[in-house]
Amino acid sequence: MKVWSLGRTAAVLSATALALAACGSDNATGAAAGTDATASASTVSGTLTGAGASSQAAAMDAWIAGFNAANPAASVQYSPDGSGAGREALLAGGAQFAGTDAYLSDEEAESSLEVCGPDGALHIPAYISPIAIAFNLEAVEELNLDADTIAGIFRGEINAWNDPAIAGQNEGTELPATAITVIHRSDESGTTENFTEFLAAAAPSVWTDEPDGEWPAGLSGQENAQGTSGVVSAASSTEGAITYADASAVGTMGTVAVKVGDDYVAYTADAAAKAVDASTPVEGEARPELDMAMELARDTTESGAYPVVLVSYHLYCTAYEDQETVDLVKAFGHYVVSPDGQAAAAGAAGNAPMSANLQEQASKALDSIKVASPN
């Protein structure tokens, strides 16, 4: 059995993370939180260490509180360092799970075979949320914008709030000549990747860059900040600013209703969930059979769907070194996707709870996680 050292990512995570391993069989016996099992009956113990998407921060706080209450001998630690950092930590063997707003690339999926065994890493949807396009403009709470106009703004080609492209879609709204300040993520971010996927799919003639977790370096005259909280803080303190962030974090800033088909659709949890319903599975040789990574229909014209949405995953190995770790991973994973876990997250973060069908698929996938067998 091959074990990977945690020392390579000690700068990223606490050394309390357990080592991961490569192949497997068997399943968990621990009682998961969110079921009828009481805290006193729980046999799950140990520390589960994760890192990744800052978009999940509020939901993660709720999940950790609920899980710890039902499993007093267990604890979960999570560092919201960004999706890219989370995937890197898992693939380096420094975390037992990652939160990520973007699924593994084909290259990353191949790398996961070295860390997680012959079946690689497993994506479990955990958090579905609209990405708000948020702006700071006095006395303006909402604007209607089509995809081409949004792309033009974020490329710096539309640089004043009273530009005809904006004003023409917002008759009756008094728009100032204030300059537009674009604020984007400075770190590699799943939110950035999801947002640029929307721009590339829905406005291909304007947004000519490939979707990526890093903001295009060639776009000048823009500002940046670290993490979800960073861009929201910067935009909130800059008159005329616009940014993109998980909708749960934008506070009192104005937001954009996006044109989908013939209508402008404001972000809501239900509208985001409707866009997810149109998704298709991601395929690839290095992806396990029960993997739940999704391709989203960013250019949908379906009425009432909000396509600027992220599906944030929990990324687990399909095999771990020992039964205690498998039990802990499964118990936490099952709680997160359970009705109780989804309700706790929705109450804390305002995200869209997973459908019953997605919850069922996620539970089946979690059940497949095994103890690594000796090589």
Short mmCIF file of C-alpha atoms in Angstrom, two decimals:
data_model
loop_
_atom_site.label_atom_id
_atom_site.label_comp_id
_atom_site.label_asym_id
_atom_site.label_seq_id
_atom_site.Cartn_x
_atom_site.Cartn_y
_atom_site.Cartn_z
CA MET A 1 0.00 0.00 0.00
CA LYS A 2 1.38 3.38 -0.99
CA VAL A 3 1.10 6.29 1.46
CA TRP A 4 1.77 9.93 0.64
CA SER A 5 3.44 12.29 3.07
CA LEU A 6 1.63 15.39 4.31
CA GLY A 7 4.84 17.35 4.72
CA ARG A 8 4.73 18.73 1.16
CA THR A 9 1.69 20.85 1.99
CA ALA A 10 2.43 21.72 5.61
CA ALA A 11 2.55 25.37 4.62
CA VAL A 12 -1.02 25.12 3.40
CA LEU A 13 -2.65 22.94 6.02
CA SER A 14 -2.17 21.78 9.58
CA ALA A 15 -0.13 18.64 9.99
CA THR A 16 -3.18 17.02 11.57
CA ALA A 17 -4.24 15.86 8.11
CA LEU A 18 -4.02 12.09 7.73
CA ALA A 19 -2.14 10.49 4.85
CA LEU A 20 -4.07 9.30 1.84
CA ALA A 21 -3.62 6.05 -0.03
CA ALA A 22 -4.01 4.40 -3.34
CA CYS A 23 -6.41 1.46 -3.80
CA GLY A 24 -9.32 -0.11 -1.94
CA SER A 25 -12.26 -2.11 -0.64
CA ASP A 26 -14.70 -2.16 2.31
CA ASN A 27 -17.02 0.52 3.61
CA ALA A 28 -17.86 2.68 6.59
CA THR A 29 -19.70 1.76 9.75
CA GLY A 30 -19.90 5.10 11.55
CA ALA A 31 -23.28 6.78 12.12
CA ALA A 32 -23.69 9.89 10.00
CA ALA A 33 -24.98 13.13 11.42
CA GLY A 34 -28.36 14.22 10.11
CA THR A 35 -29.83 10.76 10.63
CA ASP A 36 -31.87 9.45 13.54
CA ALA A 37 -28.69 8.44 15.34
CA THR A 38 -28.05 10.55 18.44
CA ALA A 39 -24.74 12.15 19.29
CA SER A 40 -24.21 9.67 22.13
CA ALA A 41 -24.67 6.76 19.69
CA SER A 42 -22.12 8.04 17.19
CA THR A 43 -18.99 5.92 16.81
CA VAL A 44 -17.27 8.27 14.37
CA SER A 45 -14.02 9.77 15.64
CA GLY A 46 -10.96 11.63 14.44
CA THR A 47 -10.18 14.86 12.64
CA LEU A 48 -11.12 15.49 9.02
CA THR A 49 -9.08 18.20 7.32
CA GLY A 50 -10.14 20.04 4.20
CA ALA A 51 -9.37 23.17 2.22
CA GLY A 52 -10.73 24.99 -0.79
CA ALA A 53 -13.58 27.12 -2.07
CA SER A 54 -14.26 30.29 -0.12
CA SER A 55 -17.76 30.34 -1.62
CA GLN A 56 -18.64 27.49 0.74
CA ALA A 57 -17.43 29.29 3.88
CA ALA A 58 -20.83 30.13 5.41
CA ALA A 59 -22.30 26.75 4.49
CA MET A 60 -19.20 24.98 5.78
CA ASP A 61 -19.53 26.68 9.16
CA ALA A 62 -23.09 25.35 9.39
CA TRP A 63 -22.06 21.85 8.26
CA ILE A 64 -19.21 21.68 10.77
CA ALA A 65 -21.44 22.82 13.63
CA GLY A 66 -24.16 20.30 12.78
CA PHE A 67 -21.73 17.45 12.24
CA ASN A 68 -19.73 18.11 15.39
CA ALA A 69 -22.90 18.31 17.49
CA ALA A 70 -23.97 14.84 16.33
CA ASN A 71 -20.47 13.34 16.45
CA PRO A 72 -18.73 14.63 19.60
CA ALA A 73 -15.64 12.46 19.10
CA ALA A 74 -15.08 13.83 15.60
CA SER A 75 -14.09 17.23 14.26
CA VAL A 76 -13.76 18.91 10.87
CA GLN A 77 -11.27 21.62 9.96
CA TYR A 78 -11.62 23.64 6.76
CA SER A 79 -9.43 26.39 5.36
CA PRO A 80 -11.23 28.54 2.72
CA ASP A 81 -8.11 29.24 0.65
CA GLY A 82 -9.80 29.02 -2.76
CA SER A 83 -10.73 26.19 -5.09
CA GLY A 84 -7.32 25.94 -6.73
CA ALA A 85 -5.53 25.71 -3.39
CA GLY A 86 -7.99 23.06 -2.22
CA ARG A 87 -7.51 20.85 -5.28
CA GLU A 88 -3.74 21.28 -4.99
CA ALA A 89 -3.81 20.25 -1.33
CA LEU A 90 -5.82 17.11 -2.01
CA LEU A 91 -3.69 16.10 -4.98
CA ALA A 92 -0.50 16.65 -2.94
CA GLY A 93 -1.79 14.46 -0.10
CA GLY A 94 -2.19 17.33 2.37
CA ALA A 95 -5.97 17.24 2.81
CA GLN A 96 -8.55 14.52 3.13
CA PHE A 97 -11.09 16.48 1.10
CA ALA A 98 -11.29 19.66 -0.94
CA GLY A 99 -14.04 22.16 -1.64
CA THR A 100 -13.97 23.26 -5.26
CA ASP A 101 -16.21 25.37 -7.49
CA ALA A 102 -14.64 23.78 -10.58
CA TYR A 103 -14.25 20.11 -11.33
CA LEU A 104 -10.83 18.58 -11.89
CA SER A 105 -9.29 19.08 -15.30
CA ASP A 106 -8.34 15.95 -17.23
CA GLU A 107 -4.73 16.45 -16.13
CA GLU A 108 -5.75 16.84 -12.48
CA ALA A 109 -7.99 13.78 -12.71
CA GLU A 110 -4.99 11.80 -13.98
CA SER A 111 -2.91 13.10 -11.07
CA SER A 112 -5.58 11.98 -8.62
CA LEU A 113 -4.88 8.37 -9.60
CA GLU A 114 -1.50 8.65 -7.89
CA VAL A 115 -2.98 9.99 -4.65
CA CYS A 116 -6.38 8.33 -4.49
CA GLY A 117 -5.77 4.99 -6.16
CA PRO A 118 -6.89 3.45 -9.44
CA ASP A 119 -10.34 5.05 -9.26
CA GLY A 120 -9.01 8.54 -8.56
CA ALA A 121 -10.97 11.33 -6.90
CA LEU A 122 -14.73 11.62 -6.56
CA HIS A 123 -16.77 14.82 -7.05
CA ILE A 124 -19.82 15.09 -4.80
CA PRO A 125 -22.05 18.17 -5.35
CA ALA A 126 -22.48 19.91 -2.01
CA TYR A 127 -23.42 23.53 -2.63
CA ILE A 128 -25.43 25.02 -5.50
CA SER A 129 -25.52 28.78 -5.69
CA PRO A 130 -25.97 31.62 -8.15
CA ILE A 131 -22.98 33.84 -8.82
CA ALA A 132 -24.17 37.39 -8.39
CA ILE A 133 -22.91 40.11 -10.71
CA ALA A 134 -22.83 42.84 -8.09
CA PHE A 135 -22.21 46.56 -8.42
CA ASN A 136 -21.87 49.62 -6.20
CA LEU A 137 -23.91 52.47 -7.64
CA GLU A 138 -25.78 54.89 -5.43
CA ALA A 139 -29.58 54.62 -5.63
CA VAL A 140 -29.49 51.75 -8.16
CA GLU A 141 -30.47 48.34 -6.78
CA GLU A 142 -30.88 46.24 -9.93
CA LEU A 143 -29.95 46.43 -13.59
CA ASN A 144 -30.99 44.37 -16.60
CA LEU A 145 -28.05 43.28 -18.77
CA ASP A 146 -27.58 40.79 -21.58
CA ALA A 147 -24.51 38.57 -21.82
CA ASP A 148 -22.76 40.66 -24.47
CA THR A 149 -23.03 43.78 -22.31
CA ILE A 150 -21.78 41.95 -19.21
CA ALA A 151 -18.83 40.62 -21.20
CA GLY A 152 -18.11 44.09 -22.60
CA ILE A 153 -18.07 45.57 -19.11
CA PHE A 154 -15.71 42.94 -17.73
CA ARG A 155 -13.39 43.31 -20.73
CA GLY A 156 -13.21 47.07 -20.10
CA GLU A 157 -14.84 47.91 -23.43
CA ILE A 158 -17.88 49.46 -21.72
CA ASN A 159 -16.44 51.77 -19.10
CA ALA A 160 -19.16 54.21 -17.96
CA TRP A 161 -22.46 53.40 -16.26
CA ASN A 162 -24.48 55.60 -18.61
CA ASP A 163 -23.13 53.84 -21.70
CA PRO A 164 -25.94 53.33 -24.26
CA ALA A 165 -25.52 49.55 -24.08
CA ILE A 166 -26.51 49.67 -20.40
CA ALA A 167 -29.02 52.52 -20.60
CA GLY A 168 -30.89 50.93 -23.51
CA GLN A 169 -31.77 47.91 -21.38
CA ASN A 170 -32.76 49.97 -18.35
CA GLU A 171 -35.24 52.61 -19.47
CA GLY A 172 -36.46 54.72 -16.58
CA THR A 173 -33.33 54.14 -14.50
CA GLU A 174 -31.20 57.25 -13.98
CA LEU A 175 -27.63 56.17 -14.66
CA PRO A 176 -24.66 58.40 -13.80
CA ALA A 177 -21.56 58.94 -15.93
CA THR A 178 -19.50 57.31 -13.18
CA ALA A 179 -16.58 55.23 -14.44
CA ILE A 180 -16.93 51.46 -14.10
CA THR A 181 -14.24 49.80 -11.98
CA VAL A 182 -13.97 46.06 -12.61
CA ILE A 183 -12.80 44.08 -9.58
CA HIS A 184 -11.86 40.45 -10.16
CA ARG A 185 -10.32 37.64 -8.13
CA SER A 186 -6.54 37.71 -7.79
CA ASP A 187 -6.31 34.06 -6.77
CA GLU A 188 -7.08 30.97 -8.84
CA SER A 189 -10.79 30.59 -8.27
CA GLY A 190 -13.58 28.22 -9.19
CA THR A 191 -15.93 31.20 -9.10
CA THR A 192 -13.79 32.87 -11.77
CA GLU A 193 -13.83 29.69 -13.84
CA ASN A 194 -17.61 29.40 -13.61
CA PHE A 195 -18.09 33.09 -14.44
CA THR A 196 -15.76 32.99 -17.44
CA GLU A 197 -17.45 29.79 -18.63
CA PHE A 198 -20.72 31.74 -18.72
CA LEU A 199 -19.13 34.67 -20.57
CA ALA A 200 -17.44 32.43 -23.15
CA ALA A 201 -20.59 30.39 -23.81
CA ALA A 202 -23.20 33.15 -23.73
CA ALA A 203 -21.17 35.97 -25.32
CA PRO A 204 -18.55 34.27 -27.50
CA SER A 205 -18.17 37.18 -29.91
CA VAL A 206 -17.21 39.52 -27.05
CA TRP A 207 -15.51 37.27 -24.50
CA THR A 208 -12.79 35.72 -26.63
CA ASP A 209 -10.66 34.28 -23.80
CA GLU A 210 -10.91 30.64 -22.82
CA PRO A 211 -12.67 29.90 -19.52
CA ASP A 212 -10.12 29.71 -16.72
CA GLY A 213 -9.80 29.84 -12.96
CA GLU A 214 -7.35 32.73 -13.33
CA TRP A 215 -8.53 36.08 -14.66
CA PRO A 216 -7.10 36.98 -18.12
CA ALA A 217 -3.80 38.76 -17.60
CA GLY A 218 -4.19 40.89 -20.73
CA LEU A 219 -7.13 42.93 -19.43
CA SER A 220 -5.64 46.14 -18.10
CA GLY A 221 -6.97 48.93 -15.91
CA GLN A 222 -8.78 46.59 -13.51
CA GLU A 223 -8.47 45.93 -9.81
CA ASN A 224 -8.27 42.62 -7.99
CA ALA A 225 -8.63 41.15 -4.52
CA GLN A 226 -8.13 37.84 -2.76
CA GLY A 227 -11.07 35.52 -2.22
CA THR A 228 -14.82 36.09 -2.14
CA SER A 229 -14.65 38.38 0.88
CA GLY A 230 -11.86 40.38 -0.74
CA VAL A 231 -13.69 41.26 -3.95
CA VAL A 232 -16.92 42.01 -2.10
CA SER A 233 -15.11 44.29 0.35
CA ALA A 234 -13.28 46.11 -2.44
CA ALA A 235 -16.42 46.59 -4.54
CA SER A 236 -18.49 47.69 -1.54
CA SER A 237 -16.02 50.48 -0.82
CA THR A 238 -15.59 51.66 -4.43
CA GLU A 239 -18.32 53.78 -6.04
CA GLY A 240 -18.93 52.52 -9.58
CA ALA A 241 -17.36 49.11 -8.97
CA ILE A 242 -18.62 45.81 -10.37
CA THR A 243 -17.58 42.30 -9.42
CA TYR A 244 -18.76 38.69 -9.39
CA ALA A 245 -19.13 36.60 -6.24
CA ASP A 246 -21.17 33.91 -4.59
CA ALA A 247 -24.60 35.48 -4.13
CA SER A 248 -24.66 34.76 -0.39
CA ALA A 249 -21.76 37.18 0.12
CA VAL A 250 -22.74 40.35 -1.78
CA GLY A 251 -24.74 41.99 0.97
CA THR A 252 -26.54 45.21 0.04
CA MET A 253 -24.83 45.87 -3.29
CA GLY A 254 -26.93 46.16 -6.44
CA THR A 255 -27.21 43.08 -8.64
CA VAL A 256 -27.74 42.25 -12.31
CA ALA A 257 -30.71 40.40 -13.79
CA VAL A 258 -29.29 38.44 -16.73
CA LYS A 259 -31.10 38.17 -20.06
CA VAL A 260 -32.04 34.56 -20.78
CA GLY A 261 -34.10 34.07 -23.91
CA ASP A 262 -36.54 36.98 -24.03
CA ASP A 263 -36.56 37.68 -20.29
CA TYR A 264 -34.26 39.13 -17.66
CA VAL A 265 -33.76 36.66 -14.80
CA ALA A 266 -32.69 37.81 -11.36
CA TYR A 267 -30.61 35.43 -9.30
CA THR A 268 -32.51 33.23 -6.89
CA ALA A 269 -31.82 29.81 -5.44
CA ASP A 270 -34.67 28.33 -7.50
CA ALA A 271 -33.43 29.93 -10.74
CA ALA A 272 -29.94 28.56 -10.10
CA ALA A 273 -31.32 25.08 -9.40
CA LYS A 274 -33.28 25.23 -12.66
CA ALA A 275 -30.07 25.86 -14.59
CA VAL A 276 -28.38 22.92 -12.86
CA ASP A 277 -31.23 20.61 -13.88
CA ALA A 278 -30.10 21.06 -17.50
CA SER A 279 -26.55 19.86 -16.75
CA THR A 280 -24.85 16.81 -18.26
CA PRO A 281 -22.16 14.54 -16.72
CA VAL A 282 -18.49 15.22 -17.36
CA GLU A 283 -16.85 12.27 -19.07
CA GLY A 284 -13.25 11.08 -18.99
CA GLU A 285 -11.18 7.94 -18.65
CA ALA A 286 -9.70 9.00 -15.31
CA ARG A 287 -13.09 9.66 -13.69
CA PRO A 288 -14.72 7.00 -11.50
CA GLU A 289 -18.02 5.45 -12.52
CA LEU A 290 -20.06 7.23 -9.84
CA ASP A 291 -18.39 10.62 -10.25
CA MET A 292 -20.86 13.53 -10.27
CA ALA A 293 -18.91 16.33 -12.00
CA MET A 294 -21.33 18.33 -14.21
CA GLU A 295 -21.22 20.32 -17.43
CA LEU A 296 -23.59 23.28 -17.03
CA ALA A 297 -25.66 24.75 -19.88
CA ARG A 298 -24.33 28.30 -19.68
CA ASP A 299 -26.07 29.42 -22.88
CA THR A 300 -29.49 28.09 -21.93
CA THR A 301 -32.57 29.99 -23.10
CA GLU A 302 -34.89 28.16 -20.71
CA SER A 303 -37.35 30.54 -19.09
CA GLY A 304 -36.60 31.29 -15.46
CA ALA A 305 -33.13 29.70 -15.41
CA TYR A 306 -30.18 31.73 -14.08
CA PRO A 307 -27.09 30.42 -15.89
CA VAL A 308 -24.42 32.28 -13.90
CA VAL A 309 -24.33 29.51 -11.35
CA LEU A 310 -21.76 27.40 -9.61
CA VAL A 311 -21.97 23.85 -8.39
CA SER A 312 -19.42 23.61 -5.63
CA TYR A 313 -18.17 20.10 -4.95
CA HIS A 314 -16.61 18.19 -2.13
CA LEU A 315 -13.74 16.28 -3.65
CA TYR A 316 -12.87 13.03 -1.91
CA CYS A 317 -10.51 10.17 -2.61
CA THR A 318 -12.20 6.93 -3.58
CA ALA A 319 -9.86 5.09 -1.16
CA TYR A 320 -8.25 6.00 2.16
CA GLU A 321 -5.62 4.30 4.29
CA ASP A 322 -7.77 3.08 7.19
CA GLN A 323 -11.32 2.37 8.26
CA GLU A 324 -11.47 5.26 10.74
CA THR A 325 -10.79 7.76 7.97
CA VAL A 326 -13.30 6.12 5.63
CA ASP A 327 -15.95 6.21 8.38
CA LEU A 328 -15.22 9.87 9.08
CA VAL A 329 -15.28 10.89 5.41
CA LYS A 330 -18.52 9.04 4.76
CA ALA A 331 -20.24 10.36 7.87
CA PHE A 332 -19.40 13.96 7.05
CA GLY A 333 -20.19 13.52 3.36
CA HIS A 334 -23.58 11.94 4.07
CA TYR A 335 -24.47 14.73 6.50
CA VAL A 336 -23.62 17.44 3.97
CA VAL A 337 -25.90 16.00 1.26
CA SER A 338 -28.69 14.98 3.66
CA PRO A 339 -31.90 17.04 3.96
CA ASP A 340 -30.67 18.29 7.36
CA GLY A 341 -27.28 19.27 6.00
CA GLN A 342 -28.70 21.00 2.94
CA ALA A 343 -31.23 22.86 5.08
CA ALA A 344 -28.48 24.00 7.46
CA ALA A 345 -26.43 25.35 4.54
CA ALA A 346 -29.43 27.07 2.95
CA GLY A 347 -30.25 28.76 6.25
CA ALA A 348 -26.69 30.02 6.65
CA ALA A 349 -25.81 30.87 3.05
CA GLY A 350 -29.05 31.10 1.06
CA ASN A 351 -27.94 28.53 -1.50
CA ALA A 352 -30.23 26.17 -3.40
CA PRO A 353 -30.68 22.83 -1.63
CA MET A 354 -29.89 19.79 -3.76
CA SER A 355 -32.83 17.97 -5.30
CA ALA A 356 -33.87 14.61 -3.85
CA ASN A 357 -32.52 12.93 -6.98
CA LEU A 358 -29.09 14.55 -6.59
CA GLN A 359 -29.03 13.67 -2.88
CA GLU A 360 -29.73 10.04 -3.72
CA GLN A 361 -26.97 9.93 -6.35
CA ALA A 362 -24.54 11.60 -3.95
CA SER A 363 -25.29 9.09 -1.17
CA LYS A 364 -24.67 6.19 -3.54
CA ALA A 365 -21.36 7.70 -4.63
CA LEU A 366 -20.26 8.27 -1.03
CA ASP A 367 -21.06 4.65 -0.18
CA SER A 368 -18.49 3.58 -2.78
CA ILE A 369 -15.55 5.11 -0.83
CA LYS A 370 -13.35 2.27 0.46
CA VAL A 371 -10.36 1.34 2.55
CA ALA A 372 -7.22 1.00 0.45
CA SER A 373 -6.13 -2.57 -0.14
CA PRO A 374 -2.45 -3.54 -0.01
CA ASN A 375 -0.58 -3.45 -3.30
#
